[in-house]
Structure formats: C-alpha cells, structure tokens
Coordinates of C-alpha atoms in Angstrom, one line a residue:
M1 CA 1.8 91.5 29.3
K2 CA -1.4 90.6 31.0
I3 CA -4.0 88.7 28.9
R4 CA -7.7 89.0 29.0
F5 CA -10.0 86.7 27.2
A6 CA -13.0 88.0 25.4
F7 CA -16.3 87.1 27.1
L8 CA -17.6 84.8 24.3
L9 CA -20.3 82.3 24.0
L10 CA -19.6 79.6 21.4
I11 CA -22.8 78.7 19.5
V12 CA -21.6 76.8 16.5
G13 CA -18.6 74.4 16.3
L14 CA -18.1 72.6 13.0
V15 CA -15.2 70.4 11.9
A16 CA -15.6 70.0 8.2
T17 CA -14.0 67.6 5.8
V18 CA -13.6 69.5 2.5
S19 CA -13.4 67.3 -0.6
S20 CA -13.1 70.2 -3.1
C21 CA -10.9 73.2 -3.1
T22 CA -11.3 76.5 -1.4
R23 CA -10.7 79.9 -2.7
R24 CA -10.5 81.7 0.6
P25 CA -7.5 84.1 0.7
L26 CA -5.6 82.1 3.3
A27 CA -1.9 81.5 2.7
N28 CA 0.4 78.4 2.9
L29 CA -2.2 75.7 2.6
N30 CA -0.4 73.3 0.2
P31 CA -0.8 70.7 -1.0
C32 CA -4.6 70.9 -0.4
T33 CA -6.9 72.1 2.3
I34 CA -8.8 69.0 3.4
N35 CA -9.8 69.9 7.0
G36 CA -11.2 73.0 8.5
V37 CA -12.7 74.6 11.6
V38 CA -15.6 77.1 11.3
Q39 CA -17.0 78.8 14.3
S40 CA -19.5 81.6 14.6
V41 CA -19.4 83.3 18.0
P42 CA -21.8 85.9 19.4
V43 CA -20.3 88.2 22.0
N44 CA -22.6 87.9 25.0
P45 CA -24.1 91.4 25.4
Q46 CA -25.2 90.7 29.0
R47 CA -22.6 88.2 30.4
A48 CA -25.6 86.1 31.4
V49 CA -25.7 83.0 33.6
D50 CA -28.7 80.9 34.4
L51 CA -27.9 79.2 37.7
L52 CA -30.0 76.1 38.7
I53 CA -29.4 74.9 42.2
V54 CA -30.6 71.4 43.2
I55 CA -30.8 71.4 47.0
D56 CA -31.4 68.1 48.8
D57 CA -34.1 69.1 51.3
S58 CA -34.5 65.7 53.0
P59 CA -34.1 65.5 56.8
S60 CA -30.6 64.0 56.5
M61 CA -29.3 67.4 55.2
D62 CA -30.1 69.1 58.5
D63 CA -26.4 68.9 59.6
E64 CA -25.1 70.5 56.4
Q65 CA -27.4 73.5 56.6
A66 CA -24.9 75.7 58.5
K67 CA -22.4 75.3 55.7
L68 CA -25.0 75.9 53.0
Q69 CA -26.2 79.1 54.7
A70 CA -22.7 80.5 54.6
Q71 CA -21.4 79.2 51.2
V72 CA -24.2 79.1 48.7
P73 CA -24.9 82.8 48.9
R74 CA -21.1 83.3 48.6
L75 CA -21.3 81.5 45.2
V76 CA -23.9 84.0 44.0
D77 CA -21.8 86.9 45.3
L78 CA -18.8 85.7 43.4
L79 CA -20.7 85.5 40.2
V80 CA -22.3 89.0 40.4
T81 CA -19.2 90.8 41.6
G82 CA -16.3 88.9 40.0
A83 CA -14.5 89.6 43.3
V84 CA -11.8 87.0 43.6
G85 CA -10.1 88.2 46.8
D86 CA -7.8 85.7 48.3
D87 CA -9.9 82.7 47.3
A88 CA -7.7 81.5 44.4
V89 CA -10.5 82.0 41.9
E90 CA -9.2 83.0 38.5
E91 CA -10.2 86.5 37.4
F92 CA -13.3 86.7 35.2
P93 CA -15.8 89.4 34.2
P94 CA -18.7 89.7 36.7
V95 CA -22.0 88.4 35.5
E96 CA -24.3 91.2 34.5
S97 CA -27.5 89.2 34.2
L98 CA -28.2 86.3 36.6
H99 CA -31.2 84.0 36.9
V100 CA -31.3 81.7 39.9
G101 CA -33.7 78.8 40.1
I102 CA -33.8 76.5 43.2
I103 CA -35.3 73.1 43.0
T104 CA -35.3 70.0 45.2
P105 CA -34.8 66.3 44.2
D106 CA -38.3 65.5 45.5
M107 CA -40.2 63.9 42.6
G108 CA -42.7 62.2 45.0
Y109 CA -43.5 58.5 45.0
S110 CA -45.8 58.4 42.0
S111 CA -45.2 58.5 38.2
V112 CA -48.3 60.6 37.7
P113 CA -47.3 64.2 36.5
P114 CA -48.6 67.1 38.6
A115 CA -51.2 69.5 37.2
S116 CA -50.3 72.4 39.6
P117 CA -47.5 73.4 42.0
P118 CA -47.1 71.2 45.1
P119 CA -48.4 72.3 48.5
V120 CA -46.7 74.9 50.6
V121 CA -43.6 73.7 52.4
G122 CA -44.6 71.7 55.5
L123 CA -48.2 71.2 54.7
N124 CA -50.1 67.9 53.7
F125 CA -46.9 65.8 53.9
D126 CA -47.2 62.2 54.9
P127 CA -45.0 60.8 57.7
V128 CA -41.9 60.4 55.5
G129 CA -42.2 64.0 54.2
C130 CA -43.4 63.0 50.7
T131 CA -46.4 63.7 48.6
A132 CA -47.5 61.7 45.6
N133 CA -46.0 64.1 43.0
G134 CA -43.5 65.9 45.2
E135 CA -42.0 69.1 43.9
S136 CA -41.7 67.8 40.3
G137 CA -39.1 70.4 39.2
F138 CA -41.1 73.4 40.3
M139 CA -38.7 76.2 41.3
Q140 CA -39.1 77.1 45.0
T141 CA -40.5 80.5 46.1
Q142 CA -40.6 79.8 49.8
G143 CA -38.1 78.4 52.3
L144 CA -37.4 78.2 56.0
A145 CA -35.2 80.6 57.9
G146 CA -34.6 80.5 61.6
E147 CA -36.6 78.4 64.0
P148 CA -39.3 77.7 63.0
G149 CA -39.5 80.6 60.6
E150 CA -40.6 80.8 57.0
C151 CA -39.5 83.2 54.3
S152 CA -40.5 84.1 50.8
A153 CA -38.3 85.3 47.9
Q154 CA -38.5 89.0 47.2
T155 CA -36.7 89.2 43.8
L156 CA -39.0 87.1 41.7
P157 CA -40.2 88.8 38.5
E158 CA -44.0 89.0 38.4
G159 CA -45.5 85.7 37.4
T160 CA -42.2 83.7 37.5
R161 CA -40.6 81.2 39.9
Y162 CA -37.0 82.2 39.5
L163 CA -34.8 84.9 41.1
N164 CA -33.6 87.7 38.7
Y165 CA -30.6 89.9 39.0
P166 CA -30.4 92.3 36.0
G167 CA -27.0 93.7 37.0
D168 CA -28.0 97.1 38.5
A169 CA -30.3 95.5 41.1
N170 CA -29.7 95.2 44.8
Q171 CA -27.2 92.3 45.4
T172 CA -28.1 92.1 49.0
E173 CA -31.7 91.3 48.3
L174 CA -30.7 88.6 45.8
I175 CA -28.3 86.9 48.2
S176 CA -30.9 87.1 51.0
D177 CA -33.4 85.3 48.8
V178 CA -30.9 82.6 47.9
T179 CA -30.2 82.1 51.6
C180 CA -33.9 81.8 52.3
L181 CA -34.7 79.3 49.6
T182 CA -31.8 76.9 50.3
Q183 CA -32.9 76.5 54.0
Q184 CA -35.2 73.5 53.8
T185 CA -34.9 70.1 55.5
D186 CA -38.5 68.9 55.8
G187 CA -38.7 67.4 52.3
C188 CA -39.0 63.9 50.9
G189 CA -36.4 61.2 51.8
F190 CA -36.7 59.7 48.3
E191 CA -34.3 61.7 46.2
Q192 CA -34.4 61.8 42.4
Q193 CA -31.7 64.4 41.8
L194 CA -31.0 63.7 38.2
E195 CA -34.6 63.4 37.1
S196 CA -35.4 66.7 38.9
I197 CA -33.0 68.5 36.6
L198 CA -34.8 67.4 33.5
A199 CA -38.2 67.9 35.2
S200 CA -37.3 71.5 35.9
D201 CA -36.4 72.1 32.3
R202 CA -39.7 70.7 30.9
N203 CA -41.9 72.3 33.6
T204 CA -43.7 75.2 32.0
A205 CA -44.2 76.9 35.3
N206 CA -40.4 77.7 35.1
S207 CA -40.7 79.4 31.7
G208 CA -38.3 82.3 31.2
F209 CA -35.6 80.9 33.4
S210 CA -33.5 79.4 30.7
R211 CA -32.2 81.9 28.0
E212 CA -30.7 81.1 24.7
D213 CA -27.8 83.4 25.1
A214 CA -26.9 82.5 28.7
L215 CA -24.5 80.0 30.2
L216 CA -26.4 77.3 32.2
A217 CA -24.8 76.2 35.4
V218 CA -26.5 73.3 37.3
I219 CA -25.2 72.8 40.9
M220 CA -26.4 69.9 42.9
I221 CA -25.9 69.7 46.7
T222 CA -26.8 66.4 48.3
D223 CA -25.6 63.8 50.8
E224 CA -27.3 60.8 49.1
D225 CA -27.1 59.2 45.7
D226 CA -29.6 59.6 42.9
C227 CA -32.6 57.3 43.0
S228 CA -34.4 58.3 39.8
T229 CA -37.0 55.7 38.9
T230 CA -40.2 55.2 36.9
D231 CA -41.5 52.4 39.1
P232 CA -43.7 53.8 41.9
L233 CA -43.4 50.6 43.9
V234 CA -39.8 51.6 44.7
F235 CA -41.2 54.3 46.8
D236 CA -44.3 52.5 48.2
T237 CA -44.7 53.9 51.7
E238 CA -47.2 51.4 52.9
A239 CA -46.4 48.0 54.5
R240 CA -48.1 45.4 52.4
P241 CA -47.7 41.6 51.7
P242 CA -45.5 40.6 48.8
Q243 CA -48.4 39.7 46.6
D244 CA -49.4 43.4 46.6
N245 CA -45.9 44.6 46.0
P246 CA -44.2 42.2 43.6
I247 CA -40.8 43.8 44.1
Q248 CA -39.0 41.6 46.6
G249 CA -36.4 42.4 49.1
P250 CA -36.5 45.5 51.3
L251 CA -39.5 46.8 49.4
T252 CA -41.7 44.1 50.9
S253 CA -42.6 43.9 54.5
T254 CA -44.4 41.6 56.9
M255 CA -47.8 42.7 58.0
G256 CA -47.9 43.3 61.7
N257 CA -48.6 45.9 64.3
P258 CA -46.6 47.9 63.8
P259 CA -45.2 47.1 60.3
E260 CA -41.6 45.9 60.2
A261 CA -38.7 45.7 57.8
L262 CA -39.6 48.6 55.5
Q263 CA -35.9 49.6 55.0
F264 CA -36.5 52.7 53.0
N265 CA -32.8 53.7 53.1
L266 CA -31.7 50.6 51.2
R267 CA -34.4 50.4 48.5
C268 CA -32.5 52.2 45.7
F269 CA -29.3 50.2 46.5
E270 CA -31.2 46.8 46.5
H271 CA -33.2 47.6 43.4
K272 CA -30.8 49.2 40.9
D273 CA -32.6 47.4 38.1
K274 CA -35.6 49.7 38.8
L275 CA -33.5 52.9 38.3
V276 CA -33.4 54.9 35.1
D277 CA -30.4 54.2 32.9
L278 CA -27.9 57.0 33.3
Q279 CA -27.6 57.6 29.5
R280 CA -30.8 59.5 29.8
Y281 CA -29.2 62.1 32.1
I282 CA -25.9 62.2 30.2
D283 CA -27.8 63.0 27.0
G284 CA -30.4 65.1 28.8
I285 CA -28.0 67.4 30.6
A286 CA -25.8 67.9 27.4
N287 CA -29.0 68.9 25.5
L288 CA -30.2 71.4 28.1
K289 CA -28.6 74.0 25.7
G290 CA -28.2 74.0 21.9
D291 CA -24.4 74.2 22.5
P292 CA -23.4 71.8 25.3
S293 CA -20.2 73.7 25.9
Q294 CA -22.4 76.3 27.5
V295 CA -23.5 73.9 30.2
V296 CA -21.7 73.4 33.5
F297 CA -22.8 70.5 35.8
A298 CA -21.4 70.5 39.3
A299 CA -22.1 68.5 42.4
I300 CA -21.1 68.7 46.1
A301 CA -22.0 65.2 47.0
G302 CA -21.0 61.9 48.7
I303 CA -17.4 61.3 47.8
P304 CA -14.3 61.2 50.1
E305 CA -12.6 64.5 50.9
E306 CA -9.7 65.5 48.7
Q307 CA -7.0 64.4 51.3
D308 CA -8.7 60.9 51.4
L309 CA -8.6 60.4 47.6
D310 CA -5.7 58.7 45.9
C311 CA -6.4 60.5 42.6
A312 CA -3.4 62.9 42.3
A313 CA -2.2 61.1 39.1
A314 CA -5.5 61.8 37.3
N315 CA -4.7 64.3 34.5
T316 CA -8.3 64.9 33.2
A317 CA -11.7 65.2 34.8
A318 CA -12.6 61.8 33.2
D319 CA -9.6 60.2 34.8
R320 CA -10.5 61.7 38.2
Y321 CA -14.0 60.3 38.0
A322 CA -12.7 56.9 37.0
C323 CA -10.4 57.0 40.1
I324 CA -13.2 58.0 42.4
L325 CA -15.4 55.1 41.1
N326 CA -12.6 52.5 41.3
E327 CA -13.4 50.6 44.4
E328 CA -9.7 49.5 44.8
Q329 CA -8.4 53.1 44.6
T330 CA -11.4 54.5 46.5
P331 CA -12.8 51.8 48.7
A332 CA -15.1 54.3 50.5
M333 CA -17.2 54.5 47.3
K334 CA -18.2 50.8 47.5
E335 CA -21.8 50.5 48.3
V336 CA -22.4 48.1 51.2
P337 CA -25.0 48.1 54.0
N338 CA -23.4 49.5 57.1
P339 CA -22.5 46.6 59.3
D340 CA -22.6 48.8 62.4
E341 CA -26.3 49.3 62.1
D342 CA -28.7 46.4 62.8
D343 CA -32.0 48.1 62.8
E344 CA -33.8 46.8 59.7
Q345 CA -35.9 49.9 59.3
T346 CA -33.1 52.5 59.7
Q347 CA -30.1 50.7 58.3
Q348 CA -28.1 52.9 55.8
L349 CA -25.2 52.2 53.5
T350 CA -21.7 52.6 54.8
P351 CA -20.8 56.4 54.4
A352 CA -18.4 57.5 51.7
C353 CA -17.3 60.3 54.1
D354 CA -17.9 61.5 57.6
A355 CA -18.0 65.1 58.7
G356 CA -18.5 64.3 62.4
T357 CA -21.2 66.5 63.9
A358 CA -21.8 68.0 60.4
G359 CA -23.2 64.6 59.2
V360 CA -22.2 61.8 56.9
A361 CA -22.8 61.3 53.1
F362 CA -23.3 58.1 51.2
P363 CA -21.5 57.0 47.9
A364 CA -22.9 59.2 45.1
R365 CA -22.0 56.6 42.4
R366 CA -24.7 57.4 40.0
I367 CA -24.0 61.1 40.2
V368 CA -20.3 60.6 39.6
E369 CA -21.0 58.1 36.8
T370 CA -23.1 60.8 35.1
M371 CA -20.2 63.2 35.4
Q372 CA -17.9 60.6 33.9
G373 CA -20.2 60.0 31.0
L374 CA -20.4 63.7 30.3
A375 CA -16.6 64.1 30.5
N376 CA -16.2 61.2 28.1
S377 CA -18.9 62.4 25.7
G378 CA -16.8 65.0 23.9
T379 CA -19.8 67.4 24.1
G380 CA -17.9 70.1 26.0
V381 CA -20.1 70.1 29.1
G382 CA -18.1 71.3 32.1
T383 CA -18.2 69.1 35.1
V384 CA -17.0 69.4 38.7
V385 CA -17.6 67.1 41.8
E386 CA -16.4 67.8 45.3
S387 CA -17.1 66.3 48.7
I388 CA -20.0 67.5 50.8
C389 CA -18.2 66.4 54.0
A390 CA -15.5 69.1 53.7
D391 CA -15.4 71.4 56.7
D392 CA -15.6 74.4 54.3
Y393 CA -17.4 74.4 50.9
A394 CA -15.3 77.4 49.8
P395 CA -12.7 75.3 47.8
A396 CA -15.5 73.3 46.1
L397 CA -17.4 76.4 45.2
N398 CA -14.2 78.1 44.0
A399 CA -13.7 75.1 41.6
I400 CA -17.3 75.5 40.4
V401 CA -16.9 79.2 39.8
D402 CA -13.6 78.6 38.0
R403 CA -15.4 76.1 35.7
I404 CA -18.3 78.6 35.1
A405 CA -15.8 81.4 34.4
A406 CA -13.9 79.1 32.0
A407 CA -17.0 78.3 30.0
L408 CA -17.8 82.0 29.7
R409 CA -14.3 82.8 28.4
Q410 CA -13.7 80.0 26.1
L411 CA -13.3 79.8 22.3
C412 CA -11.8 76.3 22.2
L413 CA -10.6 74.6 19.0
P414 CA -11.2 70.8 18.5
R415 CA -7.6 70.0 17.3
P416 CA -4.1 71.5 17.3
L417 CA -3.1 73.8 14.4
N418 CA 0.4 74.0 12.8
R419 CA 2.4 77.2 13.0
N420 CA 4.4 78.4 10.0
A421 CA 7.9 79.9 10.1
Q422 CA 6.4 83.3 11.2
N423 CA 4.5 81.6 14.1
L424 CA 1.2 82.2 12.4
V425 CA -1.6 79.7 11.7
G426 CA -3.6 79.4 8.5
C427 CA -6.7 81.0 9.9
E428 CA -8.7 84.2 9.8
V429 CA -10.7 86.0 12.4
R430 CA -13.4 88.5 11.5
E431 CA -15.6 90.6 13.7
V432 CA -19.1 91.6 12.6
Q433 CA -19.6 94.9 14.2
P434 CA -22.5 95.7 16.6
E435 CA -25.1 98.1 15.4
G436 CA -23.3 101.4 14.6
G437 CA -19.8 100.0 15.0
T438 CA -17.0 100.7 12.5
C439 CA -13.7 99.1 11.6
A440 CA -12.2 102.6 11.5
T441 CA -12.0 102.8 15.3
A442 CA -8.3 103.1 16.0
G443 CA -6.3 101.0 18.4
R444 CA -8.3 97.8 18.4
G445 CA -6.2 95.5 16.2
R446 CA -8.6 95.6 13.2
E447 CA -7.9 96.6 9.6
E448 CA -9.6 99.9 9.3
V449 CA -11.3 99.2 6.0
A450 CA -14.2 96.7 6.2
V451 CA -13.8 93.6 4.2
T452 CA -17.5 93.4 3.6
T453 CA -20.9 94.2 5.2
E454 CA -23.6 91.9 6.6
D455 CA -27.1 93.3 7.2
G456 CA -25.7 96.8 7.2
R457 CA -23.0 96.0 9.7
E458 CA -19.3 96.3 8.9
V459 CA -17.1 93.2 9.0
C460 CA -13.5 93.8 10.1
R461 CA -10.5 91.5 9.7
V462 CA -8.8 91.1 13.1
T463 CA -5.0 91.2 13.1
Q464 CA -3.3 87.9 13.8
L465 CA -0.2 88.2 16.1
P466 CA 2.7 85.7 16.0
S467 CA 2.3 83.0 18.7
D468 CA 5.5 81.6 20.2
P469 CA 4.9 79.5 23.3
S470 CA 8.5 80.2 24.5
A471 CA 7.9 84.0 24.3
G472 CA 4.5 84.0 26.0
V473 CA 1.6 86.2 25.2
P474 CA 2.5 88.4 22.2
Q475 CA 2.7 92.2 22.3
G476 CA 0.3 94.3 20.3
L477 CA -3.4 94.3 19.6
G478 CA -5.1 91.4 17.9
W479 CA -5.7 87.7 18.3
F480 CA -3.3 84.8 18.6
Y481 CA -3.3 81.0 18.5
D482 CA -3.1 80.0 22.1
D483 CA -2.0 76.5 23.1
F484 CA 0.3 77.4 26.0
T485 CA -1.4 79.6 28.6
P486 CA -2.7 78.1 31.9
E487 CA -6.0 79.8 31.2
T488 CA -6.5 77.9 28.0
A489 CA -5.5 74.6 29.6
G490 CA -8.3 75.1 32.2
A491 CA -10.9 76.5 29.8
C492 CA -10.5 73.8 27.2
S493 CA -9.8 70.9 29.5
F494 CA -12.6 68.9 27.9
N495 CA -10.5 68.5 24.8
P496 CA -7.6 65.9 24.7
E497 CA -5.3 68.8 23.7
Q498 CA -6.1 72.4 24.7
Q499 CA -6.0 75.2 22.2
R500 CA -8.2 78.3 21.4
V501 CA -8.4 81.8 19.9
S502 CA -7.3 84.4 22.4
F503 CA -7.3 88.2 22.3
T504 CA -4.8 90.5 23.8
V505 CA -5.8 93.3 26.2
G506 CA -7.5 96.1 24.3
A507 CA -8.4 93.8 21.3
E508 CA -11.4 92.1 22.9
P509 CA -14.5 92.0 20.6
L510 CA -17.1 94.6 21.3
T511 CA -20.2 93.8 23.2
G512 CA -23.0 92.9 20.7
A513 CA -20.5 91.9 18.0
R514 CA -20.1 88.5 16.4
V515 CA -16.8 86.8 15.8
R516 CA -16.2 84.4 12.9
F517 CA -13.3 82.2 13.0
E518 CA -12.2 80.1 9.9
C519 CA -9.2 77.9 9.9
L520 CA -8.3 75.9 6.8
Q521 CA -5.3 73.6 7.0
T522 CA -4.1 70.3 5.7
A523 CA -5.1 67.6 8.2
P524 CA -1.9 66.2 9.7
P525 CA -1.3 62.5 8.9
Q526 CA -1.1 59.8 11.5
D527 CA 2.7 59.3 10.9
V528 CA 5.5 61.1 9.1
D529 CA 4.3 61.9 5.6
I530 CA 3.2 64.8 3.4
G531 CA 1.9 67.5 5.8
W532 CA 3.6 66.2 8.9
P533 CA 4.4 69.2 11.3
C534 CA 8.1 70.0 11.4
T535 CA 10.6 72.7 12.2
S536 CA 13.6 70.9 10.7
D537 CA 14.4 68.2 8.1
A538 CA 15.2 65.8 11.0
L539 CA 11.6 65.8 12.0
C540 CA 10.7 64.4 8.5
D541 CA 12.8 61.4 9.0
P542 CA 10.8 58.2 9.5
N543 CA 9.8 56.7 12.8
P544 CA 12.6 54.2 13.6
D545 CA 9.9 51.8 14.7
N546 CA 8.8 51.5 11.1
C547 CA 12.3 50.8 9.8
L548 CA 13.8 47.4 9.3
E549 CA 16.8 46.2 11.3
G550 CA 20.0 47.7 9.8
E551 CA 18.3 50.3 7.6
A552 CA 19.6 53.9 7.5
V553 CA 17.1 56.2 9.3
T554 CA 18.6 59.8 9.3
T555 CA 19.2 61.9 6.2
A556 CA 22.9 61.7 6.7
A557 CA 22.9 57.9 7.0
C558 CA 20.8 57.6 3.8
E559 CA 23.2 59.8 1.9
A560 CA 26.0 57.5 3.0
D561 CA 24.0 54.4 2.1
P562 CA 21.3 55.3 -0.4
T563 CA 20.5 51.7 -1.3
N564 CA 19.6 50.9 2.3
C565 CA 17.5 54.0 3.2
C566 CA 14.4 53.4 5.4
E567 CA 12.6 56.5 4.1
T568 CA 13.1 55.6 0.5
R569 CA 11.6 52.2 1.1
I570 CA 8.6 53.4 3.0
L571 CA 7.8 56.2 0.5
E572 CA 8.2 53.8 -2.5
E573 CA 5.8 51.3 -0.9
R574 CA 3.4 54.1 -0.1
Y575 CA 3.5 56.1 -3.4
D576 CA 5.0 53.6 -5.9
R577 CA 7.8 56.0 -6.8
D578 CA 11.5 55.7 -6.6
N579 CA 13.9 58.0 -4.6
L580 CA 11.3 60.2 -2.9
E581 CA 12.5 62.4 -0.1
L582 CA 10.6 64.3 2.6
V583 CA 12.0 67.7 3.6
C584 CA 10.8 70.4 6.0
V585 CA 9.3 73.4 4.2
T586 CA 10.0 76.4 6.5
E587 CA 7.2 78.5 5.0
T588 CA 4.6 76.1 6.3
N589 CA 6.5 74.1 8.8
T590 CA 5.3 70.9 7.2
C591 CA 7.1 67.9 5.5
Q592 CA 6.8 67.9 1.7
L593 CA 8.1 65.7 -1.1
T594 CA 10.8 67.3 -3.2
C595 CA 10.7 66.8 -7.0
E596 CA 12.2 67.9 -10.3
S597 CA 9.4 66.7 -12.6
N598 CA 5.8 65.5 -12.4
V599 CA 7.0 61.9 -13.1
Q600 CA 8.6 61.8 -9.6
C601 CA 5.3 62.7 -7.8
P602 CA 2.6 60.3 -6.7
G603 CA -0.5 59.9 -8.8
G604 CA -2.7 63.0 -8.7
F605 CA 0.2 65.3 -7.6
A606 CA 2.3 67.7 -9.7
C607 CA 5.7 69.1 -9.3
F608 CA 5.4 72.8 -8.6
D609 CA 7.7 75.6 -7.6
E610 CA 5.3 77.8 -5.7
N611 CA 7.8 80.3 -4.5
E612 CA 9.7 80.5 -7.7
D613 CA 13.0 79.9 -5.9
G614 CA 14.1 76.8 -7.7
T615 CA 12.8 74.4 -5.1
S616 CA 9.8 72.3 -6.2
Y617 CA 7.4 70.1 -4.2
C618 CA 4.7 67.6 -5.1
V619 CA 1.3 69.3 -4.7
N620 CA -2.3 68.6 -5.6
P621 CA -2.8 70.7 -8.7
T622 CA -6.6 70.8 -8.4
C623 CA -6.5 73.0 -5.3
T624 CA -5.8 76.7 -4.9
L625 CA -2.1 77.0 -4.3
N626 CA -2.0 80.2 -2.3

C-alpha cells in the first residue's frame, strides 16, 4: 500500500517531564507516566515556501553562470509543479504559494547601515565593484540577461522586493524572473554570505517576504568562503601606510606608483581574527523561524565533488560535515595560498575543486562549519551542502528539493516509543476540524462522534493502526507510529533515531485543520530495569557486562542456582529487597517486577493485579493505573 504523508508544519514541540499523575484516557502506562511528547500541528492551508537565494555576484562567478541559468530556474519549477520525472526526487505535494527573494553577499566595505536601497546594478561602483554599504540584504529587482542586457522582475507584488507565485499564476513568468535576477557578475569581490542572510531578514524593505506559516529555504550559491566581518579595515580598498591601517599583513601596502601588495584575495584568510564568530550565524539561521525545523539551509559552494570525497562512511549530516572539514580525510579543504601563483596582488588560495573551463572554487570552511553547527544543534534545521564544481547542479538541487520536501512532510518525534503487544503506542492523535468540518465524514479514519469542540470546531479522535515494521505500512485508514519507512529516515534525519506520526492514504488531515498529538509513556531506563522495552522474558535478563564472574545470568541459570543469580543481586542492591525478578509484561512490552505482596516491592511502589488475572506487579500507586 502506498503511503502519503500529510503536508504538516510543526509549530510546537515539547518534551515534558511530568512529576504528577495524568488522568488522560490512555491505556497501558504503568507504573507511572513520567515523560511525554505534546505537539500541536497546523495543517498548512497553502503549502507555502519562502525561498531565499543568496547568489554570489562577484566577477569570479562568471564561469558558473551557464549552469546557474539552467539549474536555478529548474529548482523553482520543481517546487511549484512537484514534477519529479526521472530526477530521483522523492514525491511531494507541489508548493501552492511561493515567495522568492534573491540577494547577494555584497555588504560593502563599511559597517555603516544604509538608509536606502543601493544604486542600480553597474552604476557608481568603484574599481573593485564595491560601494560603501553594498546591497545590505536588499532583495534584487534587476539583473543582467544577455550581453550586455539588463532585465527587471515582472512578478513583484506592488511595493515589494520579492517574487510572488500564488499557485494559479503563470509559472513561466516566475521562472523567467528568477533567471533574470540570478544573472549578475559585476558585484563586489568582498563576500559576506552569512551576514547577508541575517541582513535580509532584518531589512524592512523586504517586509512581507517571510510568512509565519511558510517553510523557509535559504540556498546559497558561491565559489568563495564567507568573509563576514565588522571591521571595515578588512575591506579597505585604498593603499595606505601601516600607520593608517593598523591591521598588518596583506591589508597593508607600500605607497608607490602604482600601489603594490594589496592582496585582496587573501585578506579574509590572513585575518580570521577579524571575522564574526560563527555562533552568530548558527543561532541566527535557526531563529529565522519560530520553529527551526521549518528552516532549510543549503549551499552549493567550494567543496570537492562527491567522487573526490572520502565520506561514504558518514551516516549523518554532521558526520559528513566533519569528514569534509577534516584535512586528513579531505586535504583539498585545507586553506593555503596557491603556490602556483606568485603575483602578490592576484594570489588566491589553493582551490578546493576545479571545474576546468567552468572555473574553480575555494574552500568554503566557514560555510560548512555553520552547517555542522546547525546539524549538531538539535534544533531541527535541515542542511545540505554540495560542490559548485559539479558539471551539473541537478544532483545538488535534487538533494535540496528532497530536504525541503522532507521538512514540509515531517511530524518527527524526539525519541522512540515502545509498542505494546498489539503493536500500538500509548499515544492519541486528534484533529481539530477546519471551519465547517465534521467528524461524521465517512471514510477518513476518524471516530464519527466528536470528543469535544474548540472555538466551535469539532475535535475528532484519529484511529491508530497497528504498526509492525516487518509488515510494512498498515492497511486501513488512520495514523500509525512510523520508525521504519525510508521516508521517515530522511525526513527526521536530524534526530539520532528517526520516528514520526504518519497517515495512510485517504486519512491525511484536512487543509486548514490542526492536529494534536499527545504521547504519554514511561521513560525507558538507561539499563535493564522497570520499564525496559521487551518482547520476551529473556530481554529482561541483566546485561552480562554488569554481572560478576561466575554469576548466573539467564532465568534458567538462576532457577538452577538461585543463590548465585546476577539479576537478584543487582535488584537487591538497587531496591533493597530480596528475591526480586523482572519479567516481560506482554500487554505493555515492558519489564516489570513481579510480586505477591507490598512488602516485596521497592519503597513507594505497591503490589497490584491490574488485569485481575492472578499476576501482580510492583506499580506506583499514586498514578492512574489505566
């Protein structure tokens, strides 16, 4: 049975530690519910994406323009059509509302903020293509197309600086505008890619671009590393004596006619102490949205091509970034001045990759380090980095689209849940109906009688289907606990373990609805103990590493030699009680202590026969037992 995932945007994720008891009607929560997951999820009525493209417009990007002209518009086309074709992009619902903002990494060479938009492209630029304040995050409305042509965007809403695609508009016009605005190579050679992202967000001229209910995707395309700084002397374009520019090294120059030894290309490399700490951008990018899991940050930048990377063993995004940054595993990412160049003014770093006639790119270490910091932050920001030297950007853009699609589909859970004997988890999913909706609609996997109403809207309980990884996606209509499909592994890759709520085909939440997911379950212990997940008594046996030499470990061995039982010793030391035994309770698939009276149970627990079948377990009597 084919599975479709509801197009959900996660706005609240809370892992709560509950010290008191709950009275929610959720079964099999003995001995006490102490951990929970509560998520409130609006179903995106527009399937909206805000796409911010950071295009390096410096002269060094001239060779990459042909690939950009072909592939960046294709990215937009994929998003608005959902057409996967033969491109190995996972299926996803097409975006119905798209904002596109295009900025450059040109922040000028001054720390003085601008009061108005920068000059028209190509005008009033100094010899190195820079103005004092640069573009400063202003979204572009003009570009270059053809030789020497100039073009202007046609799909800008009145009074705005971003492109708008409402879903029923002309896709051709949108793609034409994106093509126009990405064709620029007469910009500033001092790139501050990371700072330009934050500048764009705080620039009031871009108001309206970022929407609360939309996924934000930031895509950076550059052949040089980030040089974000707050010290204007780093970008001093004048040759002057050292006493006028106290920053030594390549920033200084000897006065002569003409000036010598400016070495603009090595300034950021030589003066890393003048660059902004990357934590600013790790935090800043994560905070671009109230829910960081609705941010995707991608870069096509200076790293070796995939066939030149030795990172196949990396299992996570963070591992891959660590591999790319490791100079022993990836020596091309080591920053060293190119020994083949001896001109002091034009010397560059040794390239990280070389695309021949399509140009070279230099190690994007700060950009990859920012990706690594985001991947390790646990915030849920999606990250992708690919090589700008590739002959074809299609695989890189496919990876980016896949990550965007995964963020749009996801309802990921922070930790694994334990299935009971019926392959159900101790959770409940409710759907708050959109205006005019009703639970009585047949064939959607909802109980037909509303459990309550909120603001006049019916709240329906969604049917939970048994979830057995060995059987695959369950048959029927409803939701299921999904920790086994490839789609979940991709969508929730930012978690150490991947699991989420999934809906079967035909049971997807309605547009405009809100889904509430509550999961209440005993937190699993760190080792075999009360609440340890199990499917048989053998899984409740102690870890042999915790047993003394010669001690009986298995149940059968302990029955044969009860005075030398490892489990008995461990439980006695832990709970100060004799002859305790852990068994697997099939109703909950957890290990529990058997008992015949309260005296046998640890302090604070009571011996209780919940199922009235003659078998009692030690439970916490202060908590609801159902």
